[in-house]
XYZ file of C-alpha atoms in Angstrom:
482
model
C 0.000 0.000 0.000
C 1.063 3.616 -0.485
C 2.458 4.555 2.916
C 3.124 8.119 1.726
C -0.628 8.730 1.939
C -2.401 10.119 5.030
C -6.123 9.956 4.146
C -7.584 11.615 7.254
C -5.049 14.437 7.259
C -5.545 15.011 3.523
C -9.342 15.074 3.895
C -9.081 17.596 6.740
C -6.797 19.843 4.693
C -9.256 19.736 1.800
C -12.189 20.436 4.118
C -10.420 23.349 5.812
C -9.965 25.098 2.470
C -13.662 24.744 1.555
C -14.792 27.437 4.034
C -17.930 25.468 4.975
C -20.395 27.378 7.195
C -20.766 25.326 10.417
C -24.233 24.709 11.815
C -23.047 21.593 13.646
C -20.917 20.845 16.689
C -18.427 21.659 18.208
C -19.944 24.842 19.517
C -16.831 26.991 19.265
C -17.516 27.124 15.468
C -13.944 26.910 14.179
C -12.783 28.945 17.159
C -14.926 32.036 16.589
C -16.780 31.483 19.841
C -13.646 30.955 21.909
C -10.813 33.317 20.879
C -8.688 32.377 23.893
C -8.691 28.781 22.673
C -7.496 29.973 19.271
C -4.739 32.039 20.908
C -3.617 28.991 22.852
C -3.870 26.239 20.224
C -3.666 28.202 16.984
C -6.187 28.871 14.233
C -5.231 25.858 12.114
C -5.647 23.457 15.005
C -9.009 24.796 16.173
C -10.383 25.056 12.636
C -9.830 21.326 12.157
C -11.497 20.379 15.452
C -14.629 19.227 13.653
C -17.371 16.649 13.973
C -17.956 13.507 11.925
C -19.586 14.158 8.546
C -19.740 12.369 5.194
C -16.544 13.863 3.719
C -14.617 13.014 6.899
C -16.125 9.600 7.685
C -17.194 8.283 11.103
C -14.945 6.335 13.484
C -17.823 4.181 14.741
C -18.542 2.861 11.245
C -15.759 3.941 8.873
C -16.411 3.599 5.146
C -14.019 6.078 3.510
C -11.018 8.091 4.760
C -10.899 6.561 8.259
C -11.291 3.093 6.781
C -8.429 3.847 4.394
C -6.258 5.144 7.242
C -6.940 1.983 9.235
C -5.998 -0.196 6.259
C -2.727 1.707 5.888
C -2.054 1.265 9.609
C -2.756 -2.469 9.404
C -0.339 -2.738 6.486
C 2.364 -0.719 8.271
C 2.130 -2.824 11.441
C 1.686 -6.143 9.651
C -1.777 -6.772 11.119
C -5.036 -8.108 9.718
C -6.925 -5.107 11.110
C -6.010 -1.837 12.815
C -8.532 0.206 14.773
C -7.803 3.867 15.466
C -8.505 4.620 19.132
C -9.123 8.056 20.666
C -9.601 6.930 24.282
C -5.949 6.151 24.882
C -4.416 2.706 25.137
C -6.608 2.165 28.188
C -9.548 2.023 25.780
C -7.595 -0.219 23.399
C -6.607 -2.647 26.176
C -10.136 -2.804 27.539
C -11.628 -3.400 24.097
C -9.029 -6.122 23.482
C -9.806 -7.953 26.720
C -13.575 -7.611 26.326
C -13.379 -8.897 22.741
C -11.610 -12.048 23.922
C -13.552 -12.818 27.115
C -17.043 -13.030 28.522
C -18.266 -13.110 32.108
C -16.852 -16.028 34.086
C -14.201 -16.943 31.515
C -10.578 -17.121 32.626
C -7.556 -15.204 31.404
C -3.937 -16.045 32.273
C -1.800 -12.972 32.849
C 1.079 -11.589 34.888
C 0.064 -9.559 37.944
C 2.215 -6.579 36.896
C -0.329 -5.461 34.312
C -1.630 -1.935 33.847
C -4.813 -0.905 35.651
C -6.637 -0.868 32.289
C -6.446 -4.669 32.187
C -7.914 -4.957 35.671
C -10.551 -2.382 34.752
C -11.551 -4.545 31.795
C -12.023 -7.508 34.135
C -14.270 -5.379 36.338
C -16.333 -4.425 33.297
C -16.670 -7.831 31.625
C -16.574 -10.162 34.647
C -13.700 -12.324 33.430
C -11.580 -14.143 36.004
C -7.821 -13.501 36.317
C -5.384 -16.382 36.761
C -1.994 -14.924 37.623
C 1.446 -16.064 36.611
C 3.564 -14.457 39.314
C 6.626 -12.992 37.598
C 10.162 -13.622 38.736
C 11.882 -10.577 40.188
C 15.376 -9.198 39.835
C 16.780 -9.248 43.365
C 19.024 -6.241 42.826
C 16.626 -4.008 40.924
C 13.442 -5.077 42.681
C 11.478 -5.097 39.427
C 9.121 -7.774 38.106
C 10.465 -9.565 35.055
C 8.657 -11.173 32.139
C 6.475 -14.249 31.828
C 8.674 -17.322 31.407
C 7.452 -20.074 29.136
C 7.958 -22.680 31.885
C 5.774 -20.734 34.326
C 3.093 -20.281 31.678
C 3.083 -23.987 30.850
C 2.523 -24.856 34.517
C -0.331 -22.366 34.758
C -1.996 -23.701 31.613
C -1.782 -27.248 33.029
C -3.698 -26.042 36.093
C -6.119 -23.877 34.079
C -6.753 -25.650 30.754
C -10.128 -23.928 30.363
C -8.653 -20.415 30.137
C -9.664 -18.519 27.001
C -6.692 -16.187 26.637
C -3.156 -15.353 27.717
C -2.057 -11.732 28.101
C 1.556 -10.566 28.089
C 3.305 -7.193 28.498
C 5.494 -6.537 25.452
C 7.647 -4.853 26.745
C 7.219 -3.858 30.392
C 7.747 -0.243 31.439
C 11.338 -1.183 32.306
C 12.045 -2.758 28.890
C 11.723 -6.414 29.900
C 10.399 -8.675 27.129
C 9.011 -12.201 27.306
C 9.305 -14.785 24.537
C 6.155 -13.528 22.826
C 6.508 -15.833 19.811
C 6.659 -19.001 21.924
C 3.916 -17.712 24.240
C 1.602 -17.133 21.266
C 2.364 -20.600 19.896
C 1.709 -22.212 23.283
C -1.576 -20.336 23.699
C -2.747 -21.414 20.258
C -1.753 -25.020 20.947
C -4.224 -24.992 23.848
C -6.969 -23.166 21.958
C -6.360 -19.815 23.664
C -5.919 -16.346 22.223
C -2.695 -14.428 22.852
C -3.177 -10.761 23.773
C -0.386 -8.198 24.133
C -0.287 -4.918 26.011
C 2.159 -3.034 23.790
C 1.632 0.382 25.323
C 5.401 0.793 25.297
C 6.163 -1.094 22.112
C 5.156 0.930 19.029
C 8.793 1.172 17.926
C 9.178 -2.624 17.892
C 7.240 -2.665 14.602
C 9.552 -0.209 12.860
C 13.047 -0.438 14.365
C 15.766 -2.984 13.658
C 17.550 -5.252 16.152
C 14.769 -4.735 18.686
C 12.618 -7.331 20.473
C 9.822 -9.031 18.543
C 6.613 -7.102 17.902
C 3.588 -9.044 19.150
C 1.403 -9.239 16.040
C 4.354 -10.209 13.870
C 5.277 -12.872 16.435
C 1.827 -14.448 16.180
C -0.213 -12.678 18.870
C -3.915 -12.305 18.103
C -4.425 -8.768 19.424
C -2.151 -5.955 20.550
C -2.916 -2.564 22.087
C -0.278 -0.099 20.878
C 0.340 3.387 22.321
C 1.183 5.457 19.267
C 1.361 8.546 21.475
C 4.209 7.130 23.564
C 7.095 6.072 21.343
C 5.206 6.649 18.069
C 4.916 10.424 18.220
C 1.151 10.990 17.882
C -0.903 13.202 20.192
C -1.542 12.111 23.768
C -4.592 9.835 24.088
C -4.296 8.421 20.550
C -3.706 4.707 20.159
C -4.181 1.718 17.862
C -5.669 -1.732 18.459
C -4.226 -4.385 16.156
C -5.757 -7.792 15.427
C -4.561 -10.917 13.640
C -6.349 -13.363 11.333
C -7.788 -15.519 14.153
C -9.927 -12.626 15.409
C -13.276 -11.427 14.016
C -12.600 -7.763 13.273
C -16.287 -6.881 12.889
C -16.993 -8.162 16.407
C -14.031 -6.205 17.787
C -15.504 -3.045 16.233
C -18.773 -3.736 18.050
C -16.935 -4.096 21.363
C -14.975 -0.895 20.757
C -18.208 0.977 20.060
C -19.623 -0.016 23.438
C -17.319 2.435 25.204
C -15.520 4.622 22.659
C -16.887 8.101 22.013
C -19.224 8.792 19.089
C -17.559 12.230 18.807
C -14.032 11.220 17.888
C -11.441 14.007 17.833
C -10.088 14.593 14.354
C -7.006 16.138 15.927
C -6.244 12.747 17.491
C -7.236 10.794 14.385
C -5.114 12.932 12.058
C -2.166 12.665 14.455
C -2.407 8.866 14.234
C -2.563 9.079 10.451
C 0.431 11.417 10.147
C 2.466 9.498 12.744
C 1.848 6.156 11.041
C 3.083 7.679 7.796
C 6.150 9.111 9.518
C 7.063 5.769 11.099
C 6.412 3.776 7.935
C 8.714 6.084 5.946
C 11.331 7.019 8.538
C 10.872 4.759 11.571
C 13.821 2.473 10.859
C 16.391 5.278 10.907
C 14.610 7.214 13.670
C 14.578 4.341 16.142
C 18.155 3.385 15.288
C 19.057 6.857 16.560
C 16.941 6.352 19.702
C 18.812 3.129 20.503
C 22.114 4.913 19.898
C 21.138 7.727 22.296
C 19.949 5.286 24.966
C 23.120 3.183 24.771
C 25.260 6.311 25.014
C 23.258 7.575 28.000
C 23.604 4.241 29.811
C 27.355 4.278 29.393
C 27.659 7.839 30.678
C 25.352 7.232 33.647
C 27.132 4.036 34.655
C 30.443 5.883 34.507
C 29.167 8.265 37.208
C 29.219 5.382 39.698
C 26.479 4.377 42.122
C 23.729 4.464 39.506
C 23.006 1.370 37.410
C 21.435 1.950 33.990
C 20.594 -1.608 33.002
C 20.258 -3.132 29.561
C 20.589 -6.370 27.591
C 22.945 -7.929 30.165
C 19.784 -8.884 32.076
C 18.734 -11.363 29.367
C 18.511 -14.925 30.661
C 16.546 -16.740 27.961
C 13.481 -17.055 30.196
C 11.942 -14.334 32.357
C 14.092 -11.780 30.507
C 13.972 -13.240 27.024
C 14.886 -9.932 25.436
C 15.426 -6.287 26.397
C 14.167 -3.101 24.760
C 17.285 -0.942 24.503
C 15.298 2.248 23.930
C 14.297 2.153 27.612
C 16.581 4.202 29.882
C 15.848 2.834 33.341
C 18.254 3.672 36.168
C 18.567 1.912 39.524
C 19.181 4.572 42.183
C 19.281 2.881 45.592
C 23.073 2.556 45.656
C 23.393 6.349 45.801
C 21.018 6.339 48.780
C 18.006 7.754 46.920
C 14.682 6.241 45.968
C 13.821 6.539 42.288
C 10.930 8.854 43.126
C 13.334 11.145 45.006
C 15.576 11.417 41.934
C 12.440 12.053 39.840
C 11.400 14.934 42.097
C 14.883 16.493 42.296
C 15.312 16.396 38.511
C 12.007 18.203 38.008
C 12.144 20.674 40.902
C 15.799 21.663 40.731
C 16.952 20.909 37.187
C 13.811 21.425 35.079
C 14.077 17.883 33.742
C 10.858 15.860 33.590
C 11.426 12.113 33.396
C 8.658 9.540 33.016
C 8.501 8.166 36.542
C 10.336 7.099 39.638
C 9.439 4.172 41.876
C 11.010 3.076 45.152
C 14.267 1.953 43.558
C 14.388 3.083 39.926
C 13.870 6.085 37.668
C 12.868 5.940 34.004
C 13.681 8.494 31.318
C 11.524 7.774 28.270
C 13.487 8.202 25.034
C 11.889 8.400 21.620
C 12.043 10.061 18.218
C 12.060 13.638 19.553
C 15.110 13.376 21.818
C 18.438 15.136 21.182
C 22.007 14.472 22.289
C 22.217 17.785 24.169
C 19.207 16.777 26.261
C 20.915 13.488 27.120
C 24.020 15.402 28.174
C 21.904 17.622 30.412
C 20.283 14.600 32.061
C 23.626 12.878 32.661
C 25.113 16.073 34.112
C 22.137 16.502 36.443
C 22.367 12.923 37.698
C 26.064 13.380 38.393
C 25.378 16.536 40.366
C 22.503 14.934 42.275
C 24.848 12.178 43.368
C 27.429 14.720 44.527
C 24.875 16.789 46.444
C 22.477 14.184 47.826
C 24.180 10.769 47.967
C 23.829 9.051 51.341
C 23.902 5.642 52.929
C 21.094 3.483 51.586
C 20.323 1.872 54.944
C 16.680 2.411 55.789
C 15.527 2.553 52.175
C 12.864 0.008 51.304
C 13.786 -2.318 48.469
C 11.432 -2.141 45.529
C 9.700 -5.511 45.354
C 6.882 -7.398 43.765
C 4.236 -8.470 46.283
C 2.305 -11.516 45.125
C -1.468 -10.965 45.382
C -3.819 -13.024 47.513
C -6.899 -13.204 45.287
C -10.109 -13.892 47.210
C -12.896 -12.979 44.741
C -13.154 -11.721 41.159
C -12.455 -8.043 40.427
C -16.003 -7.465 39.226
C -17.614 -8.985 42.318
C -15.394 -7.017 44.670
C -15.844 -3.714 42.866
C -19.651 -3.832 42.977
C -20.170 -5.698 46.292
C -21.358 -3.937 49.464
C -18.374 -2.228 51.052
C -17.245 -0.154 53.976
C -14.522 2.421 54.447
C -11.856 1.712 57.064
C -8.629 3.443 58.100
C -5.816 1.938 56.017
C -4.018 0.584 59.087
C -7.145 -1.429 60.051
C -7.644 -3.175 56.690
C -5.153 -6.041 57.054
C -6.887 -9.331 56.314
C -9.854 -7.671 54.577
C -10.720 -7.877 50.871
C -10.052 -4.692 48.918
C -12.835 -3.389 46.674
C -10.906 -0.681 44.819
C -7.552 0.011 43.163
C -4.420 1.387 44.806
C -1.463 2.234 42.596
C 1.438 4.550 41.978
C 0.907 6.478 38.745
C 2.938 6.271 36.629
C 3.363 3.393 35.913
C -0.239 2.521 36.855
C 0.382 -1.073 37.954
C -1.934 -1.790 40.899
C -0.456 -2.441 44.326
C -3.939 -3.641 45.208
C -6.794 -4.538 42.883
C -10.446 -5.277 43.683
C -10.818 -8.785 45.074
C -7.356 -9.021 46.628
C -6.709 -9.420 50.338
C -4.892 -6.610 52.125
C -1.776 -7.632 54.060
C 0.459 -5.848 56.553
C 3.230 -5.907 53.939
C 1.009 -4.096 51.433
C -0.031 -1.505 54.027
C 3.624 -0.806 54.825
C 4.458 -0.559 51.122
C 1.657 1.984 50.555
C 2.687 3.988 53.603
C 6.331 4.086 52.504
C 5.490 4.992 48.893
C 3.367 7.905 50.114
C 6.143 9.040 52.442
C 8.659 9.061 49.585
C 6.346 11.153 47.407
C 4.933 8.625 44.936
C 1.764 9.848 43.230
C -0.869 7.473 44.573
C -4.212 7.034 42.817
C -7.215 4.716 42.773
C -9.160 4.831 46.043
C -12.208 6.972 46.767
C -10.202 8.620 49.532
C -7.715 10.750 47.588
C -5.428 10.987 50.629
C -5.367 7.173 50.870
C -5.843 7.326 54.617
C -8.843 5.030 54.228
C -9.627 2.070 52.003
C -12.866 0.493 50.837
C -13.142 -3.189 51.737
C -15.925 -5.756 51.438
C -18.451 -5.622 54.241
C -18.664 -9.365 54.583
C -15.800 -11.815 54.381
C -16.031 -14.394 51.598
């Protein structure tokens, strides 16, 4: 297909030049009703914030330019179908899970999944069966799903309908997605991939395997992360084993009927950019990340990890575009480094957890920005380094699942002080965001270890989200034990 084409963008440009009189929504009428919005976003941007109409197609039932853009995206990614998503990858993940599963059906997945996966289980009533990931003792991070662990889980749960895998994790850890997909298919299960952090895998060279090309049946891909489109724009990919028309029906259950053409056109333009220039662009990203790791490791104390973690199992491969740095050996939690970089050096990295910090590199980064980051980290070590005694090690806490997420979320509940919830069943989410991986999910039993982890994360300044009580002094738990 002609990857130089961008059908949605081209249709918008043609429409903008037609000077059509708007008696439809949005109400700002090409910005005339909201001049401050025009001043902020620009006339060209606001004038193309339009509603669905025949010349511009309709995302809920595309028949022309959006359909063509989706076909081009499917071709670029090597998928059977590509669905443009304007509700973020959260919407793509939830549509993926709900397309594969119905109420009461089981899905095998690692526990270190994004909250969107757990939210999908709340919505559709599917039952999670966890493969607890191995952890790196030094880094305190969960690793990938090993094939051996998956095989054992399938033996115990042969009636599961799907397997879900992170490809890659936030930290760059990749499982053997090709073998996982083959094993799932052997047992009559679908293979789903959360590729929120893996757009570049489809376009770069010498990178880990992209899920759809490795045989996965569906993949939720965050184009706005490493792909360069506008925030909240995403793509859901499907393979030949999946009924695309049914997936569209599932998507339309929750996705807006007023899709933003700013988001849609950004997906269209970004797909074109990656199809034409992605190979060279991501080669440069890898080069920058490798250089940054070398410079950071030369500082001493910090550990910017990479492909040396590969072990053929739980770390089958490593995404070298990810610049994750272990910070505990300089006596600082990752979240502390995150805060210092922002507050004192005007450097905004992606996130910090209890032991690591992550700088997200992609197609817009420059060598001088890398140099600035390295210099700041060196200075932070000189100014703030201390003994690491007393710092909590980042660790994966295996969940104690008591009831399904859907049951717990909707069951009668009561609010208790956090310190009094040990032994009770949680009915809401608790997580640090980013990365948005739940510490607690609905249906899991609260333990003293989890309470201490939450308390410590709050103390260190992690951004905590999920519960009704924004201060996370209280937690909703089931009224009656099950």
